Amino acid sequence: MRKQTIVAILAVLSGQVNAKHSSVDEDLTNLSIEELLNVEVISAPRLGQKTNKSPSSVSVLNASDIRTFGWRTLADALNGMRGLFTANNRNYSFLGVRGFIQPNDYNSRVLVMIDGMRMNENIYDTGNIAQEFMLDTDLIERIEFIPGSGSTIYGANAFLGLINVVTKSGKAIKGAQVAGEVGSFDTYKGRASYGKKLENGADMLFSASHFESAGAGNLFFPAYDNPATNNGVAHNMDAERADRLFGKIQFQGLTVSGGVVDRFKRVPAAVSGDIFNDPGNYTDDRQFFGNVKYNKAINEKTTALFQGFFQGYDYQAEEPYLFGQTGQRRVFHDATVGRWLGGDAQLTTRAFDRQRLMLGLEYQYDIRQHQFSYDVAPYTLYADNNLNGHRVEVYAQDDIQLSDSLLLSAGLRFDYHHMIKALPLNPRLGLIWNPLASTTLKLLYSSTFRAPNAAELAYNPYYFDISPPIAEEQIQSYESIMEWNSPDGLKLFGSLFFNDISRFLQVSPDTGLLENTGQFHIYGTELEAEKRWGSGRLLKISYTYNFVSDQTNQGTRAYGAPEHLIKLHYAEPLFNNFARLGVESIFIGDRKTQQGGLADAYDLVNVNLTSDRLVQGLDLSASIYNLLDDHYQVVGDGVNNILLMNGREFRFKFVLTY
């Protein structure tokens, strides 16, 4: 039973084993315990090492976890991972990594990928994670998060970490599938999918979904608590809708995929002089991609990967405001159009004795980075900026087996980026010791950068002419890791980390321009224990302590940074596996606000009950989010120092496969 338990876990965590056992459909019960513990992390191509030899720490959630705990979006799932937390400004969701979060940075310091393809757009470098994300959660097979020192081989936006979302195969859907759900605040969602693996080995998946919610009917904003602004109550200002299409075809080593998401959101949290409680305040985002990927085994020791893509991003927002002393209502229209294409090539070989050498080249051409804004009536143009240019990245990594138990991983990455004048060169080092098959110790170091994005460059007029010009942000990451896996499904993890962020872009209070004046030190520890039983029971608990020190403000605690994160997940099969109960508790410590004071700590408790045995092919679930009905606080921005989140919510869902 112990071995079968490990097989079940690893089957969903890895999907594929090393070159010696390369068939996805192979019976994993033929592998030894030691081999099972060393299954490769293959979905993020540059980390395609056995887990106990990869120079990184990888957190993994699978499709079963998503179903068990009823996560509605990628943001929900990430909020349940160790070391991560999310915040929401009533428009977008933002990700904090090991305590560090910036208001309205649109996750530009985290790289979001789908099946190994970069998804951050080329205007704001946004990494979308909520309803604006490309995929329905029902299409996700696995979510991998690689923090800091492990993610930097991906460069640029992998500043704080890397999220790689692995999509399901058509074989996993097994036919036609219809899903529907209804929830609090008049929330509705429908999805239709079809997936199948053909006799010739080709695999196909197609899906379309629609989400719509009226949102909370009344939202209170203390900053607007006066009779002139409806006593701070925004009425019917939380509506949201999203439409998605996604398709993927795989045949042998070739994969062709594409998708589009179109999302509308009414914005209740008036900022920057917007008229409060005005229904004309909204944002509308659309992102799409097409991708072709080819994996080729040149011989038994060498493989090559080639990928090409074309992507686009469109954004528009309208913000009503009162003009001048007359108080005339005007509408400010803000819009962007981004288009980019590119590709990458990667060669991985074990041709050299006791080495795994990886060489890679990435290229991206930013065809269009167009930003424009104007008043609708009378028409008044405020800005019209358009950039374009090339990005080229070359990287190499050599994993050298110094002895049977000791591995040295050394990597180097060189970048040309048209948004900066410098040519960053960043190393990556890891020393990995496996004294026992079940035990791994790692010492890791890396550095990387984040170039200013097109929106930040446009923020500073004549950005290349100011002295000094704004430059890339830099981070150096240090981490020590201990991992232990027992044959009976118990996993223990411990980490000590330190990040040194320098040349961080901040708005100068003197000039009002963006300048590279910020510096932060992030240090802390992560602990996690996870136990899975053969019966399906799961218990996982993690604790993260992190202190984010703002070095430009005498080392004081940074805004928005919680010191304590505690995550508890428990799953229990009920009534002889007739149903499955998932309970999630997420504790986020207090956080310093921008205008002084603290946003209170909170404990978010979610409960989900699923069953798939009422009728063959029918999966039912009922969820309660925020069981304790706590209108918990998140750190806001500008006049909205603290934002209050929704109380208790409900969701009922069905999935019918036939």
XYZ file of C-alpha atoms in Angstrom:
658
model
C 0.000 0.000 0.000
C 2.845 2.399 0.748
C 4.282 2.060 -2.709
C 0.892 2.475 -4.373
C 0.434 5.662 -2.367
C 3.703 7.081 -3.683
C 2.784 6.052 -7.217
C -0.528 7.903 -6.994
C 1.156 11.053 -5.701
C 3.978 11.088 -8.216
C 1.722 10.295 -11.119
C -0.053 13.609 -10.655
C 2.995 15.603 -9.575
C 5.252 14.679 -12.437
C 3.266 13.186 -15.268
C 6.497 11.726 -16.624
C 9.704 10.225 -15.300
C 13.316 10.446 -16.363
C 14.810 9.340 -19.657
C 15.210 5.800 -18.419
C 11.425 5.642 -17.868
C 10.186 8.159 -20.445
C 6.742 6.829 -21.337
C 3.879 8.737 -19.790
C 1.712 5.642 -19.777
C 4.270 3.360 -18.165
C 3.251 1.400 -15.067
C 5.082 3.268 -12.298
C 4.649 0.364 -9.900
C 7.629 -1.244 -11.638
C 9.928 1.423 -10.191
C 11.784 1.100 -6.920
C 11.041 3.356 -3.938
C 14.252 5.281 -4.592
C 13.347 5.810 -8.257
C 9.881 7.007 -7.320
C 11.339 9.564 -4.932
C 13.553 10.884 -7.734
C 10.898 11.538 -10.394
C 11.802 14.499 -12.633
C 10.155 17.893 -12.597
C 9.759 17.974 -16.348
C 7.080 20.545 -17.077
C 9.350 23.571 -16.529
C 11.939 22.634 -19.195
C 14.927 24.400 -17.682
C 14.360 22.697 -14.333
C 14.019 19.243 -15.881
C 16.017 17.476 -13.217
C 15.132 14.874 -10.663
C 13.548 16.714 -7.776
C 16.373 15.796 -5.431
C 18.944 17.151 -7.907
C 17.241 20.313 -9.130
C 18.867 23.591 -7.968
C 15.551 24.939 -6.698
C 12.666 24.326 -4.342
C 9.439 23.516 -6.147
C 5.947 23.779 -4.667
C 3.378 21.740 -6.575
C -0.412 21.648 -6.602
C -2.276 19.227 -8.838
C -5.739 18.885 -10.356
C -6.887 16.767 -7.425
C -5.911 19.544 -4.996
C -7.807 22.124 -7.073
C -10.913 19.953 -7.000
C -10.599 18.995 -3.328
C -10.302 22.564 -2.043
C -12.582 24.216 -4.592
C -10.126 26.830 -5.839
C -11.940 29.067 -8.311
C -8.942 30.886 -9.808
C -5.188 30.557 -10.050
C -5.001 33.260 -7.358
C -7.005 31.051 -4.960
C -4.593 28.171 -5.501
C -1.471 30.321 -5.107
C -2.866 31.755 -1.874
C -2.771 28.209 -0.508
C 0.926 27.654 -1.317
C 3.662 28.051 1.257
C 5.328 31.466 1.263
C 2.712 33.098 -0.998
C -0.266 35.358 -0.342
C -2.603 37.388 -2.499
C -4.285 40.771 -2.271
C -7.003 42.372 -4.343
C -7.725 46.044 -5.052
C -11.258 45.294 -6.322
C -9.923 45.209 -9.868
C -6.863 42.934 -10.080
C -5.276 40.314 -7.837
C -1.665 40.708 -6.737
C 0.801 38.103 -5.505
C 3.110 38.488 -2.540
C 6.212 36.279 -2.399
C 7.901 35.633 0.920
C 6.435 38.827 2.340
C 7.278 41.113 -0.564
C 4.409 42.784 -2.420
C 4.012 46.092 -4.198
C 0.659 47.814 -4.732
C -0.351 47.972 -8.379
C 2.792 46.347 -9.793
C 0.503 43.912 -11.693
C 2.742 40.962 -10.723
C 5.464 42.188 -13.054
C 8.118 40.720 -10.749
C 6.756 37.183 -11.049
C 6.943 35.233 -14.297
C 3.699 33.439 -15.216
C 3.946 30.618 -17.757
C 1.547 28.152 -19.373
C 3.197 24.893 -20.411
C 6.586 26.612 -20.317
C 5.535 29.648 -22.407
C 5.899 33.161 -21.026
C 2.503 34.847 -20.477
C 3.493 38.255 -19.031
C 2.348 40.867 -21.545
C 4.706 43.499 -22.976
C 3.198 46.782 -21.705
C 2.948 46.444 -17.915
C 4.597 42.979 -17.758
C 1.391 41.842 -16.065
C 1.263 38.301 -14.722
C -2.491 37.691 -14.530
C -3.724 35.263 -11.866
C -7.474 35.818 -11.319
C -10.413 36.007 -13.742
C -8.103 37.815 -16.153
C -5.898 34.672 -16.343
C -5.980 32.717 -19.599
C -7.165 29.334 -18.285
C -10.195 27.960 -16.513
C -8.977 26.109 -13.398
C -10.709 22.936 -14.626
C -8.104 22.777 -17.404
C -5.129 22.862 -15.032
C -3.260 19.616 -14.434
C -0.573 21.060 -12.200
C 0.709 24.363 -10.798
C 4.407 24.710 -10.012
C 5.951 27.604 -8.127
C 9.715 28.076 -7.989
C 10.840 30.952 -5.749
C 13.838 33.268 -5.985
C 17.067 31.427 -6.468
C 15.466 28.573 -8.400
C 13.611 30.715 -10.918
C 16.307 33.061 -12.157
C 17.416 30.907 -15.081
C 14.235 32.250 -16.690
C 15.511 35.811 -16.253
C 13.643 39.123 -16.637
C 10.287 38.819 -14.839
C 11.286 35.780 -12.752
C 12.524 38.317 -10.215
C 10.764 36.890 -7.168
C 9.588 33.586 -8.607
C 8.176 31.554 -11.449
C 4.654 30.129 -11.827
C 4.336 27.383 -14.422
C 0.789 26.175 -15.114
C 0.576 22.802 -16.835
C -2.582 22.183 -18.833
C -4.495 18.919 -18.926
C -4.351 16.604 -21.909
C -7.397 15.622 -23.892
C -6.939 12.119 -22.512
C -7.611 13.499 -19.004
C -10.984 14.924 -20.110
C -12.024 11.662 -21.824
C -14.804 12.971 -24.025
C -17.284 15.825 -23.890
C -17.612 17.737 -20.646
C -20.099 20.358 -19.501
C -19.681 22.299 -16.243
C -21.790 24.899 -14.525
C -21.725 26.743 -11.242
C -23.728 29.287 -9.311
C -22.549 31.329 -6.361
C -23.022 34.333 -4.135
C -23.497 37.808 -5.613
C -25.364 36.431 -8.642
C -22.281 34.626 -9.889
C -22.646 32.185 -12.777
C -20.170 30.218 -14.814
C -20.455 27.712 -17.641
C -17.865 25.655 -19.505
C -17.930 23.240 -22.435
C -14.863 21.120 -23.222
C -13.941 18.227 -25.436
C -10.827 16.119 -25.076
C -9.678 12.851 -26.547
C -6.606 10.813 -27.369
C -6.877 9.278 -30.837
C -5.730 5.821 -31.882
C -2.760 7.284 -33.772
C -1.510 8.870 -30.543
C -2.674 12.418 -31.251
C -4.209 14.200 -28.267
C -6.619 17.116 -28.509
C -8.345 19.440 -26.075
C -10.742 22.308 -26.793
C -12.611 24.402 -24.249
C -14.806 27.493 -23.974
C -16.123 29.130 -20.801
C -18.080 32.161 -19.628
C -18.000 33.755 -16.162
C -20.292 36.498 -14.921
C -20.849 38.044 -11.508
C -22.814 41.061 -10.287
C -20.357 41.333 -7.396
C -21.112 42.714 -3.967
C -24.094 45.071 -4.123
C -22.695 47.554 -1.605
C -19.027 48.143 -0.824
C -17.851 50.531 1.872
C -14.762 52.727 1.397
C -13.895 54.728 4.518
C -11.982 57.371 2.526
C -15.269 58.470 0.914
C -17.430 58.380 4.047
C -19.330 61.654 3.613
C -22.785 62.601 2.278
C -21.382 63.998 -0.988
C -20.049 60.553 -1.941
C -22.946 58.332 -0.860
C -21.442 57.935 2.628
C -18.627 55.850 1.208
C -20.875 53.144 -0.263
C -20.257 52.059 -3.864
C -23.513 50.562 -5.152
C -23.552 47.883 -7.871
C -19.950 48.692 -8.781
C -18.353 45.242 -8.501
C -19.578 43.521 -11.678
C -17.190 41.279 -13.608
C -17.336 38.955 -16.593
C -14.770 36.854 -18.463
C -14.859 34.731 -21.619
C -12.206 32.163 -22.483
C -11.247 29.925 -25.399
C -8.396 27.427 -25.285
C -7.207 24.636 -27.555
C -4.272 22.258 -27.702
C -3.254 19.472 -30.097
C -0.324 17.150 -29.405
C 1.138 14.593 -31.769
C 4.411 12.857 -31.001
C 6.830 15.704 -30.171
C 4.723 18.500 -31.695
C 2.305 20.663 -29.681
C 0.138 23.420 -31.124
C -1.866 25.533 -28.682
C -3.732 28.804 -28.528
C -6.104 30.748 -26.358
C -7.849 34.023 -25.662
C -9.373 35.634 -22.578
C -11.565 38.731 -22.575
C -12.427 40.218 -19.188
C -14.499 43.240 -18.103
C -14.485 44.691 -14.588
C -16.358 47.633 -13.118
C -14.040 49.473 -10.688
C -15.532 50.539 -7.337
C -12.336 51.748 -5.641
C -12.054 55.286 -7.037
C -8.456 56.491 -7.136
C -6.505 59.353 -8.708
C -9.390 61.796 -8.578
C -11.993 59.493 -10.141
C -15.655 60.153 -9.378
C -16.723 57.792 -6.614
C -19.653 55.439 -7.292
C -19.758 56.287 -11.007
C -20.810 53.237 -13.123
C -18.730 54.533 -16.025
C -15.514 53.497 -14.241
C -14.319 50.184 -15.735
C -11.424 48.220 -17.204
C -11.496 45.797 -20.127
C -8.602 43.425 -20.859
C -8.028 40.970 -23.678
C -5.040 38.678 -24.136
C -4.412 35.985 -26.729
C -1.633 33.666 -27.861
C -0.674 31.053 -30.419
C 2.194 28.654 -29.792
C 4.020 25.866 -31.626
C 6.429 23.664 -29.659
C 8.522 20.728 -30.812
C 10.522 18.311 -28.675
C 13.051 16.110 -30.455
C 15.264 13.359 -29.051
C 18.431 13.611 -31.133
C 19.808 10.500 -29.514
C 19.449 8.707 -26.195
C 21.584 11.346 -24.452
C 20.594 14.572 -26.206
C 17.253 16.323 -26.668
C 16.260 19.574 -28.335
C 13.270 21.841 -27.770
C 12.061 24.498 -30.200
C 9.224 26.932 -29.616
C 7.641 29.806 -31.513
C 4.798 32.099 -30.463
C 2.730 35.154 -31.291
C 0.878 37.024 -28.545
C -1.252 40.088 -28.054
C -2.668 42.237 -25.278
C -5.331 44.957 -25.433
C -6.401 47.089 -22.497
C -8.790 49.973 -22.142
C -10.188 51.790 -19.147
C -12.518 54.711 -18.645
C -12.293 56.870 -15.525
C -14.874 59.630 -15.017
C -13.601 62.689 -13.149
C -14.635 66.250 -12.346
C -12.847 68.863 -14.429
C -11.660 72.164 -13.032
C -13.578 74.558 -10.836
C -16.780 74.048 -12.827
C -16.916 70.409 -11.781
C -17.783 69.280 -15.307
C -17.892 65.467 -15.636
C -15.327 64.236 -18.100
C -14.219 60.736 -19.030
C -10.537 59.876 -19.197
C -9.852 57.003 -21.626
C -6.656 55.003 -21.135
C -5.666 52.287 -23.609
C -2.773 50.061 -24.641
C -2.092 47.700 -27.536
C 0.712 45.172 -27.252
C 1.905 42.699 -29.883
C 4.958 40.492 -29.721
C 6.414 37.334 -31.226
C 9.440 35.185 -30.701
C 10.758 31.774 -29.903
C 13.385 29.806 -28.077
C 15.641 26.835 -28.600
C 17.110 24.598 -25.936
C 19.623 21.761 -26.172
C 20.089 19.369 -23.255
C 22.734 16.685 -23.331
C 24.347 14.075 -21.105
C 27.042 13.337 -23.686
C 29.737 14.294 -21.187
C 30.481 11.908 -18.367
C 28.592 12.688 -15.127
C 27.276 15.976 -16.516
C 23.992 17.402 -17.720
C 24.657 20.401 -19.953
C 21.892 22.741 -21.055
C 22.282 25.526 -23.625
C 19.509 27.887 -24.640
C 18.571 30.908 -26.714
C 15.449 33.073 -26.358
C 14.252 35.804 -28.680
C 11.327 38.186 -28.469
C 10.454 41.038 -30.788
C 8.147 43.604 -29.277
C 6.297 44.604 -32.422
C 4.105 47.132 -30.725
C 4.002 48.697 -27.258
C 1.436 51.410 -27.843
C 0.016 53.481 -24.981
C -2.387 56.358 -25.478
C -4.802 58.332 -23.327
C -7.261 61.143 -23.889
C -10.431 62.791 -22.635
C -13.432 61.547 -24.591
C -15.376 64.839 -24.807
C -14.124 67.347 -25.467
C -11.349 65.321 -27.075
C -8.030 66.123 -25.429
C -4.984 63.963 -26.152
C -2.642 63.483 -23.189
C -0.220 60.790 -24.292
C 0.610 58.716 -27.351
C 3.696 56.530 -26.928
C 4.806 53.558 -28.975
C 7.909 51.453 -28.457
C 9.338 48.423 -30.192
C 12.537 46.460 -30.041
C 14.319 43.191 -29.488
C 15.038 40.975 -26.496
C 17.724 38.285 -26.740
C 18.711 35.950 -23.912
C 21.441 33.316 -23.953
C 21.854 30.897 -21.074
C 23.868 27.856 -20.101
C 23.758 25.486 -17.162
C 25.997 22.575 -16.323
C 25.039 20.069 -13.614
C 28.196 18.217 -12.628
C 27.977 15.042 -10.548
C 31.047 15.465 -8.321
C 30.299 12.191 -6.539
C 27.406 9.786 -6.216
C 25.817 12.036 -3.600
C 27.148 15.508 -4.445
C 26.141 17.667 -7.422
C 27.339 21.117 -8.485
C 24.974 23.148 -10.653
C 26.466 26.222 -12.355
C 24.593 28.487 -14.726
C 25.035 31.798 -16.507
C 22.557 34.031 -18.321
C 23.294 36.937 -20.662
C 20.566 39.365 -21.765
C 20.056 42.065 -24.332
C 16.867 44.014 -23.635
C 15.792 47.052 -25.656
C 14.274 48.665 -22.552
C 17.649 49.155 -20.862
C 21.137 50.234 -21.878
C 23.006 47.637 -19.815
C 23.775 44.050 -20.859
C 23.044 42.053 -17.683
C 25.125 38.972 -16.940
C 23.749 36.845 -14.104
C 25.140 33.668 -12.516
C 23.385 30.804 -10.761
C 25.093 28.319 -8.432
C 23.813 25.347 -6.489
C 25.466 22.690 -4.342
C 23.208 19.684 -3.801
C 23.982 16.822 -1.444
C 21.982 13.605 -1.207
C 23.419 11.753 1.803
C 20.401 9.382 1.688
C 17.872 8.548 -1.012
C 15.223 10.251 1.137
C 17.249 13.345 2.147
C 18.421 16.337 0.146
C 20.400 19.377 1.297
C 20.874 22.383 -1.013
C 22.868 25.614 -0.957
C 21.736 28.018 -3.696
C 22.770 31.410 -5.017
C 21.555 33.401 -7.997
C 21.077 36.885 -9.323
C 18.710 38.321 -11.887
C 17.123 41.579 -13.008
C 13.857 43.199 -13.998
C 13.884 45.750 -16.791
C 11.523 48.717 -16.517
C 8.438 47.966 -18.561
C 6.919 50.126 -21.291
C 4.453 51.755 -18.899
C 7.223 52.689 -16.475
C 9.364 54.119 -19.259
C 6.433 56.196 -20.497
C 5.900 57.452 -16.925
C 9.185 59.367 -17.190
C 9.251 61.842 -20.099
C 12.462 61.540 -22.117
C 13.343 58.512 -20.044
C 16.681 57.831 -21.730
C 17.741 61.465 -21.474
C 17.277 61.992 -17.740
C 20.433 61.670 -15.671
C 20.884 59.015 -14.578
C 18.406 57.118 -16.831
C 16.208 54.562 -15.091
C 17.842 51.170 -15.163
C 17.019 47.575 -14.405
C 16.187 46.416 -10.871
C 18.517 43.817 -9.419
C 18.158 40.975 -6.920
C 20.584 38.534 -5.355
C 19.084 35.430 -3.736
C 20.626 33.084 -1.172
C 18.876 29.974 0.099
C 19.583 26.796 2.044
C 17.102 23.932 1.767
C 16.412 20.630 3.479
C 13.981 18.120 1.942
C 13.054 14.736 3.371
C 10.659 12.179 1.882
C 9.609 8.972 3.589
C 8.349 5.882 1.723
C 4.956 6.177 3.462
C 4.074 9.576 1.977
C 5.443 11.977 4.606
C 7.344 14.995 3.299
C 9.266 17.550 5.341
C 10.682 20.787 3.968
C 12.755 23.544 5.535
C 14.400 26.630 4.072
C 16.384 29.683 5.144
C 16.475 32.505 2.603
C 17.836 35.993 2.065
C 17.106 38.316 -0.863
C 18.928 41.570 -1.543
C 16.921 43.854 -3.845
C 18.638 46.960 -5.151
C 17.955 49.751 -7.667
C 14.251 49.248 -7.068
C 12.069 51.659 -9.054
C 10.237 54.173 -6.870
C 8.543 57.510 -7.468
C 10.746 60.284 -6.128
C 8.893 62.651 -3.769
C 11.127 65.468 -5.068
C 10.845 65.065 -8.849
C 7.716 62.924 -9.211
C 9.695 60.654 -11.563
C 10.598 56.994 -11.269
C 14.117 56.507 -9.951
C 16.247 53.500 -8.992
C 16.470 54.492 -5.338
C 14.792 51.596 -3.529
C 16.574 48.832 -1.655
C 15.055 45.951 0.320
C 16.394 43.060 2.356
C 14.139 40.018 2.692
C 15.049 37.247 5.078
C 13.151 34.450 6.680
C 12.381 30.776 6.910
C 9.852 28.339 5.471
C 8.746 25.074 7.069
C 6.294 22.573 5.639
C 5.074 19.082 6.516
C 2.817 17.053 4.249
C 1.343 13.597 4.753
C -0.784 11.693 2.236
C -2.465 8.408 3.072
C -3.459 5.666 0.680
C -7.096 6.227 1.678
C -6.977 9.735 0.182
C -6.575 11.605 3.465
C -4.245 14.615 3.282
C -2.733 16.833 5.951
C -0.401 19.678 5.045
C 0.786 22.556 7.179
C 3.309 25.278 6.399
C 4.736 28.246 8.268
C 6.653 31.128 6.744
C 8.392 33.864 8.674
C 9.676 36.730 6.574
C 10.832 40.222 7.364
C 11.014 42.727 4.513
C 13.335 45.544 5.486
C 13.085 48.845 3.590
C 16.706 49.984 3.541
C 15.836 53.414 2.144
C 13.734 54.056 5.275
C 16.251 53.109 7.990
C 15.505 49.400 7.676
C 11.881 49.716 8.786
C 9.280 47.155 7.909
C 8.105 47.505 4.306
C 4.527 48.342 3.374
C 2.163 45.432 2.823
C 4.584 42.810 4.141
C 3.185 40.231 6.615
C 5.748 38.625 8.892
C 3.781 35.403 9.469
C 2.022 33.094 7.015
C 0.425 29.868 8.212
C -1.342 27.471 5.811
C -3.293 24.379 6.860
C -4.937 21.946 4.426
C -6.866 18.868 5.430
C -8.737 16.470 3.146
C -10.808 13.494 4.282
C -12.675 10.885 2.211
C -16.185 10.337 3.566
C -18.736 7.501 3.437
C -16.435 4.934 1.835
C -15.107 7.482 -0.707
C -18.611 8.573 -1.659
C -17.553 12.176 -0.958
C -14.434 14.145 -0.092
C -14.121 17.014 2.376
C -11.457 19.682 1.967
C -10.747 22.268 4.668
C -8.331 25.154 4.140
C -7.127 27.667 6.718
C -4.928 30.574 5.614
C -3.515 32.908 8.256
C -1.952 36.159 7.061
C -0.256 38.363 9.644
C -0.787 42.092 10.018
C 0.676 44.411 7.401
C 1.907 47.990 7.486
C -0.174 50.422 5.428
C 1.102 53.322 3.319
C -0.589 55.997 5.424
C 0.420 54.569 8.762
C -1.167 51.959 10.970
C -1.708 48.268 10.312
C -4.097 46.124 8.346
C -5.271 43.491 10.809
C -4.159 39.867 10.652
C -6.837 37.458 9.484
C -7.590 33.757 9.197
C -9.413 32.770 6.022
C -11.222 29.427 6.361
C -12.693 27.702 3.288
C -14.608 24.408 3.173
C -15.364 22.318 0.084
C -17.355 19.084 -0.281
C -17.153 17.072 -3.510
C -18.791 13.882 -4.729
C -18.555 12.014 -8.049
C -20.589 8.885 -7.279
C -24.187 10.095 -7.352
C -24.442 9.393 -11.089
C -21.736 7.995 -13.333
C -19.859 10.858 -14.995
C -21.343 13.505 -12.684
C -19.150 15.460 -10.287
C -20.876 17.710 -7.716
C -19.350 20.126 -5.235
C -20.489 22.672 -2.657
C -18.153 25.305 -1.267
C -18.190 27.845 1.544
C -15.519 30.537 1.290
C -14.601 32.694 4.270
C -16.584 30.451 6.608
C -16.079 32.813 9.564
C -17.625 35.724 7.621
C -14.657 37.997 8.268
C -14.545 41.156 6.138
C -10.783 40.989 6.339
C -8.486 43.860 5.486
C -5.963 44.187 2.680
C -3.537 47.031 2.174
C -4.812 49.535 -0.370
C -3.200 52.284 -2.383
C -3.599 56.054 -2.496
C -6.665 57.329 -0.654
C -7.861 53.761 -0.025
C -5.438 52.966 2.771
C -7.265 49.738 3.720
C -9.765 47.796 1.620
C -12.371 45.467 3.103
C -12.907 42.133 1.361
C -16.100 40.108 0.956
C -17.585 38.114 3.798
C -18.941 34.582 3.522
C -19.569 33.265 0.000
C -21.136 30.085 -1.391
C -20.693 28.109 -4.593
C -22.422 25.065 -6.077
C -20.861 23.337 -9.071
C -21.448 20.369 -11.341
C -19.232 18.720 -13.967
C -20.826 16.233 -16.361
C -18.602 14.055 -18.553
C -20.013 11.818 -21.240
